[in-house]
Amino acid sequence: MTAIPALPADTPIRPANDAAALEMAVDILAAGGCVAVPTETVYGLACDATNGEAVAGIYQAKGRPRFNPLIAHVDGLERALGLVDLDGAALKLARTVWPGPLTLVAQRKLNSPISDLAAAGLDTLAVRWPQSDALTHLVRALDRPLAAPSANVSGSISPTTAHHVKDSLNGRVHMILDGGPCSVGVESTIVSFITPNKATLLRPGGLTRSEIEAVSGTLTDSPSNLDAPLAPGQLTSHYAPSAKVRLNADAPRAGEAFLGFGACQGLHAEHRFNLSSTGDLTEAAARLFTGLRLLDGKAETIAVAPIPPTGLGEAINDRLNRAAAPR
Ligand code: TXA
Ligand code: MG
């Protein structure tokens, strides 16, 4: 096996729709390197999911605990079916939603080529076909699934622009493809079908509960507060800025930065960012991580306006609760 290419001191950012840049990305991936790639949810840090050494490079770049498995990204249903068993409600959901912000966890096929490190030794596997021309192209060109966690240092805020990736991983990844800001802005919804035809919600995300239930029936919630969470990455403290986070704040207190939602008239803070002045949850999700990043470091505490728990508000509140959790 050839050695993984050396990391550049200054990671280049190239347009995700540029043919020469994509060709360069394929060469890097084929050699076992890692490339940050835009998806509709957040930027992913992609590598060849069948190459254990490449996967080790991703864990290292992120400083990620080894026990936390990665999502295998595919370019269509057919490749997914070579990796996991999908039938019944799971298959129906994949057919309806993919490409889109949904990750399915299912029984891993015995002959699946995924490296054990990517699956963290589990006999299940998380699979997703994202709405991303760049990622879909790379999987096809490489003819292999790509393992891709969010392209941020483990535990910190996920990136929704190429510059967010550069800010946290410069010099730790081989290349960044820039596809502009992510349209959804929160990670994919993770649904497990380990028990056949029983859909369990492991992580709320860019696809809402009602959109899923319309296809696959009532979702069971994964029991929380387990010693071993069902989605091992769902540690309580996650998506965390360095500032403290105070939730459900009707108004900022003196000295606090303010992450607003909706009309917020008459509320003053030196550092403020409104997720959506019209109270639109889709807009708020797309701007969530940018807002947290902009306010981080500006004040000791970021006060956050109440966000309704409906629709995409479920994923937004999930991320905010983790950002506010004791560390
Ligand atoms: O939107 C997304 O899902 C983004 C983009 C890049 O696709 N990816 C992402 O990956 O958020 P990551 O690694 O940051 O989060 C994946 C989550 C982790 O919490 C991990 O524990 C969980 O998926 N996961 C992966 N494999 C699993 C499995 N076999 N069973 C349960 N949970 C799993
Ligand atoms: Mg992540």
Coordinates of C-alpha atoms and ligand atoms in Angstrom, one line a residue:
M1 CA 0.0 0.0 0.0
T2 CA 1.3 3.5 -0.9
A3 CA 1.9 5.9 1.9
I4 CA -0.8 8.5 2.6
P5 CA 0.2 11.9 1.1
A6 CA 1.8 14.4 3.5
L7 CA -0.6 17.0 4.9
P8 CA -0.2 20.5 3.5
A9 CA 0.8 23.3 6.0
D10 CA -2.0 25.4 4.4
T11 CA -5.0 23.4 3.3
P12 CA -6.2 24.5 -0.2
I13 CA -9.9 25.5 -0.7
R14 CA -11.1 24.7 -4.3
P15 CA -14.6 25.1 -5.9
A16 CA -16.7 22.0 -5.5
N17 CA -18.0 22.3 -9.0
D18 CA -14.6 22.6 -10.7
A19 CA -13.6 19.5 -12.7
A20 CA -9.9 19.8 -12.0
A21 CA -10.5 20.2 -8.3
L22 CA -12.8 17.1 -8.2
E23 CA -10.1 15.2 -10.1
M24 CA -7.5 16.3 -7.5
A25 CA -9.9 15.2 -4.7
V26 CA -10.3 11.8 -6.3
D27 CA -6.5 11.3 -6.4
I28 CA -6.2 12.3 -2.8
L29 CA -9.0 9.9 -1.7
A30 CA -7.6 7.1 -3.8
A31 CA -4.2 7.6 -2.0
G32 CA -5.9 7.4 1.4
G33 CA -6.1 11.1 2.1
C34 CA -9.0 13.1 3.4
V35 CA -11.0 15.9 1.7
A36 CA -13.7 18.1 3.2
V37 CA -16.8 18.1 1.0
P38 CA -20.1 20.1 1.2
T39 CA -23.4 18.3 1.7
E40 CA -26.9 19.8 2.2
T41 CA -26.5 19.3 6.0
V42 CA -23.0 20.2 7.0
Y43 CA -19.5 19.8 5.5
G44 CA -18.2 16.3 5.9
L45 CA -14.6 15.1 6.1
A46 CA -14.4 12.3 3.6
C47 CA -12.1 9.4 3.1
D48 CA -12.2 5.9 1.5
A49 CA -14.4 4.0 3.9
T50 CA -12.7 0.7 2.9
N51 CA -9.2 1.9 3.8
G52 CA -8.5 1.5 7.5
E53 CA -5.4 3.7 7.4
A54 CA -7.4 6.5 5.7
V55 CA -10.1 6.2 8.3
A56 CA -7.5 6.4 11.1
G57 CA -6.3 9.7 9.5
I58 CA -9.9 11.1 9.9
Y59 CA -10.1 10.1 13.6
Q60 CA -6.7 11.8 14.1
A61 CA -7.6 15.0 12.2
K62 CA -10.8 15.4 14.3
G63 CA -9.4 14.2 17.6
R64 CA -12.3 11.8 17.6
P65 CA -12.8 9.0 20.2
R66 CA -12.1 5.7 18.4
F67 CA -15.4 4.2 19.6
N68 CA -17.5 6.6 17.6
P69 CA -18.5 5.0 14.2
L70 CA -18.7 6.9 10.9
I71 CA -21.5 7.2 8.4
A72 CA -20.7 5.5 5.0
H73 CA -21.8 7.9 2.2
V74 CA -23.0 6.4 -1.0
D75 CA -24.1 7.5 -4.5
G76 CA -27.4 5.7 -4.6
L77 CA -29.6 2.9 -3.2
E78 CA -27.7 0.2 -5.0
R79 CA -24.4 0.9 -3.3
A80 CA -26.2 1.2 0.1
L81 CA -27.7 -2.3 -0.5
G82 CA -24.2 -3.7 -0.9
L83 CA -23.4 -2.4 2.6
V84 CA -26.4 -3.0 4.8
D85 CA -29.7 -5.0 4.8
L86 CA -32.5 -2.6 4.0
D87 CA -36.1 -3.8 3.6
G88 CA -39.7 -2.9 4.4
A89 CA -40.1 0.5 6.0
A90 CA -36.3 1.2 5.8
L91 CA -36.2 0.6 2.1
K92 CA -39.3 2.7 1.6
L93 CA -37.9 5.6 3.5
A94 CA -34.6 5.4 1.6
R95 CA -36.5 5.4 -1.7
T96 CA -38.6 8.4 -0.7
V97 CA -36.0 10.6 0.9
W98 CA -32.6 9.9 -0.7
P99 CA -30.7 11.8 -1.8
G100 CA -31.4 13.9 1.3
P101 CA -30.7 14.6 5.0
L102 CA -31.4 11.1 6.3
T103 CA -29.0 8.5 7.7
L104 CA -30.2 4.9 8.1
V105 CA -28.6 2.5 10.6
A106 CA -29.1 -1.2 9.7
Q107 CA -27.4 -4.6 10.0
R108 CA -24.1 -4.5 8.3
K109 CA -23.6 -7.0 5.5
L110 CA -21.1 -9.7 6.4
N111 CA -19.2 -9.2 3.1
S112 CA -19.4 -5.4 3.2
P113 CA -16.0 -3.8 2.3
I114 CA -16.3 -1.1 5.1
S115 CA -13.2 -1.0 7.3
D116 CA -13.8 -2.2 10.8
L117 CA -12.4 1.1 12.2
A118 CA -15.0 3.1 10.2
A119 CA -17.8 0.9 11.8
A120 CA -16.0 1.1 15.2
G121 CA -16.3 -2.7 15.3
L122 CA -20.1 -2.7 15.4
D123 CA -22.2 -5.2 13.4
T124 CA -24.4 -2.3 12.3
L125 CA -23.6 0.5 9.9
A126 CA -24.9 4.0 9.3
V127 CA -25.5 4.8 5.6
R128 CA -26.5 8.0 3.8
W129 CA -26.9 9.3 0.3
P130 CA -26.5 13.0 0.7
Q131 CA -27.9 15.7 -1.7
S132 CA -24.4 16.7 -2.8
D133 CA -23.2 16.6 -6.4
A134 CA -19.6 16.7 -5.2
L135 CA -19.9 13.8 -2.7
T136 CA -22.0 11.7 -5.1
H137 CA -19.4 12.4 -7.9
L138 CA -16.5 11.4 -5.7
V139 CA -18.1 8.1 -4.6
R140 CA -18.8 7.2 -8.2
A141 CA -15.3 8.2 -9.4
L142 CA -13.6 6.3 -6.6
D143 CA -16.2 3.5 -6.9
R144 CA -16.1 3.2 -3.1
P145 CA -18.2 4.5 -0.2
L146 CA -16.8 7.5 1.6
A147 CA -16.7 7.6 5.4
A148 CA -17.5 11.2 6.4
P149 CA -18.0 12.7 9.9
S150 CA -18.8 16.4 10.2
A151 CA -15.6 18.3 9.3
N152 CA -14.9 19.8 12.7
V153 CA -12.7 19.0 15.7
S154 CA -14.6 16.4 17.7
G155 CA -17.2 17.9 20.1
S156 CA -17.1 21.4 18.6
I157 CA -19.6 23.2 16.3
S158 CA -20.2 21.6 12.9
P159 CA -19.1 23.5 9.8
T160 CA -21.6 24.9 7.3
T161 CA -19.1 26.8 5.1
A162 CA -15.7 25.9 3.7
H163 CA -14.1 28.6 5.9
H164 CA -15.6 27.1 9.0
V165 CA -13.7 23.9 8.0
K166 CA -10.5 25.8 7.4
D167 CA -10.8 27.6 10.7
S168 CA -10.8 24.3 12.7
L169 CA -8.9 21.8 10.5
N170 CA -6.3 23.8 8.5
G171 CA -3.2 21.7 8.0
R172 CA -5.0 18.6 9.3
V173 CA -6.8 17.7 6.0
H174 CA -5.6 17.5 2.5
M175 CA -8.1 19.7 0.7
I176 CA -11.4 21.5 1.2
L177 CA -14.1 21.6 -1.6
D178 CA -16.2 24.8 -1.4
G179 CA -19.8 24.5 -2.3
G180 CA -21.0 27.6 -0.5
P181 CA -23.2 27.6 2.7
C182 CA -25.1 24.3 3.4
S183 CA -28.8 24.7 2.6
V184 CA -30.1 22.6 5.6
G185 CA -27.5 23.5 8.2
V186 CA -28.0 20.8 10.8
E187 CA -26.8 17.2 10.5
S188 CA -28.9 14.4 9.0
T189 CA -31.6 12.7 11.0
I190 CA -30.5 9.3 12.0
V191 CA -33.1 6.5 12.1
S192 CA -32.2 2.9 13.1
F193 CA -33.9 -0.1 11.7
I194 CA -32.0 -2.7 13.7
T195 CA -35.3 -4.1 14.8
P196 CA -37.0 -4.9 11.4
N197 CA -39.8 -2.4 10.5
K198 CA -39.4 -0.6 13.7
A199 CA -38.0 2.9 13.2
T200 CA -36.0 4.4 16.1
L201 CA -34.9 8.0 16.1
L202 CA -31.2 8.1 17.1
R203 CA -30.6 11.8 16.3
P204 CA -33.1 14.5 15.2
G205 CA -31.8 16.4 12.2
G206 CA -32.5 17.9 8.8
L207 CA -35.5 15.6 8.0
T208 CA -38.3 16.3 10.5
R209 CA -40.1 13.7 12.6
S210 CA -43.4 14.2 10.7
E211 CA -41.7 13.8 7.3
I212 CA -40.4 10.5 8.4
E213 CA -43.6 9.3 10.1
A214 CA -45.5 10.1 6.9
V215 CA -43.5 7.3 5.2
S216 CA -42.5 4.8 7.9
G217 CA -45.1 5.2 10.7
T218 CA -44.6 6.2 14.3
L219 CA -41.0 6.7 15.3
T220 CA -39.8 5.3 18.6
D221 CA -37.4 7.6 20.5
S222 CA -34.1 6.2 21.5
P223 CA -33.9 5.9 25.3
S224 CA -31.8 8.8 26.6
N225 CA -29.3 8.8 29.5
L226 CA -28.0 5.3 28.6
D227 CA -24.5 4.6 29.7
A228 CA -23.8 3.5 26.1
P229 CA -25.9 5.8 23.9
L230 CA -27.4 4.1 20.8
A231 CA -25.7 6.7 18.6
P232 CA -22.4 6.7 20.3
G233 CA -21.6 10.2 19.1
Q234 CA -24.7 11.5 21.0
L235 CA -22.7 12.4 24.0
T236 CA -24.5 15.0 26.1
S237 CA -22.0 17.7 25.6
H238 CA -21.5 18.3 21.9
Y239 CA -21.7 21.0 19.3
A240 CA -20.2 23.1 22.0
P241 CA -18.9 26.7 21.6
S242 CA -16.3 27.8 24.1
A243 CA -18.8 30.3 25.6
K244 CA -21.4 29.1 28.1
V245 CA -24.9 28.8 26.6
R246 CA -28.1 29.9 28.4
L247 CA -31.2 28.6 26.8
N248 CA -34.8 29.9 26.6
A249 CA -33.7 33.5 27.3
D250 CA -36.5 35.9 26.8
A251 CA -33.9 38.7 26.8
P252 CA -30.1 38.9 27.1
R253 CA -28.6 39.9 30.5
A254 CA -25.9 42.6 30.8
G255 CA -22.7 41.4 29.0
E256 CA -24.3 38.4 27.3
A257 CA -24.2 37.8 23.6
F258 CA -27.7 37.0 22.2
L259 CA -28.8 34.4 19.6
G260 CA -32.3 35.6 18.7
F261 CA -35.2 34.0 17.0
G262 CA -38.3 35.9 15.6
A263 CA -39.1 39.6 16.2
C264 CA -36.8 40.3 19.2
Q265 CA -37.7 44.0 19.1
G266 CA -36.4 46.1 22.0
L267 CA -33.8 43.5 23.0
H268 CA -30.2 44.9 23.0
A269 CA -26.9 43.2 23.2
E270 CA -23.6 44.4 21.8
H271 CA -23.1 41.0 20.1
R272 CA -26.2 39.6 18.6
F273 CA -27.3 37.3 15.7
N274 CA -30.9 36.6 14.7
L275 CA -31.4 33.0 13.5
S276 CA -34.6 34.2 11.6
S277 CA -36.3 37.5 12.2
T278 CA -39.5 36.1 10.6
G279 CA -39.4 33.0 12.9
D280 CA -38.8 30.6 10.1
L281 CA -37.3 27.3 11.4
T282 CA -35.8 26.3 8.0
E283 CA -33.8 29.6 7.9
A284 CA -32.9 29.2 11.6
A285 CA -31.5 25.7 11.1
A286 CA -29.4 26.9 8.1
R287 CA -28.0 29.7 10.2
L288 CA -27.6 28.0 13.6
F289 CA -23.9 27.0 13.5
T290 CA -22.8 30.2 11.8
G291 CA -24.6 32.2 14.5
L292 CA -23.0 30.1 17.3
R293 CA -19.6 30.6 15.7
L294 CA -20.0 34.3 15.2
L295 CA -21.0 34.9 18.9
D296 CA -18.4 32.5 20.4
G297 CA -15.6 34.4 22.0
K298 CA -17.5 37.7 22.0
A299 CA -19.0 37.2 25.5
E300 CA -18.7 34.8 28.4
T301 CA -22.3 33.6 27.8
I302 CA -24.5 33.3 24.8
A303 CA -28.1 33.7 25.7
V304 CA -30.4 31.9 23.3
A305 CA -34.1 32.9 22.6
P306 CA -36.7 30.1 22.9
I307 CA -37.1 28.1 19.7
P308 CA -40.4 26.2 19.2
P309 CA -39.9 22.4 19.4
T310 CA -41.9 21.6 16.3
G311 CA -40.5 20.6 12.8
L312 CA -36.9 21.4 12.4
G313 CA -37.1 23.0 15.9
E314 CA -36.6 19.5 17.3
A315 CA -33.1 19.3 15.7
I316 CA -32.2 22.9 16.6
N317 CA -33.2 22.4 20.2
D318 CA -31.3 19.1 20.4
R319 CA -28.1 20.8 19.2
L320 CA -28.6 23.8 21.5
N321 CA -29.2 21.5 24.5
R322 CA -25.9 19.8 23.8
A323 CA -24.1 23.1 23.4
A324 CA -25.5 24.1 26.8
A325 CA -24.8 20.9 28.6
P326 CA -22.2 20.8 31.4
R327 CA -18.7 20.0 30.2
Ligands
TXA1 O1 -25.4 15.2 8.1 C1 -24.6 14.4 8.5 O2 -25.0 13.3 9.0 C2 -23.1 14.7 8.4 C3 -22.7 14.8 6.9 C4 -21.2 15.0 6.7 O3 -23.2 13.6 6.3 N1 -22.3 13.7 9.1 C5 -22.3 13.6 10.4 O4 -21.4 12.6 10.9 O5 -22.9 14.2 11.2 P1 -20.9 12.5 12.4 O6 -19.9 11.5 12.4 O7 -20.5 13.9 12.9 O8 -22.2 12.0 13.2 C6 -22.6 10.7 12.9 C7 -23.4 10.1 14.1 C8 -22.5 9.9 15.3 O9 -23.3 10.4 16.4 C9 -22.3 8.4 15.4 O10 -22.2 7.9 16.7 C10 -23.6 7.9 14.7 O11 -23.8 8.8 13.7 N2 -23.4 6.6 14.2 C11 -22.6 6.2 13.2 N3 -22.7 4.8 13.0 C12 -23.6 4.4 13.8 C13 -24.2 3.1 14.1 N4 -23.8 2.0 13.5 N5 -25.1 3.0 15.1 C14 -25.5 4.1 15.7 N6 -25.1 5.3 15.5 C15 -24.1 5.5 14.6
MG2 MG -20.3 15.5 14.1

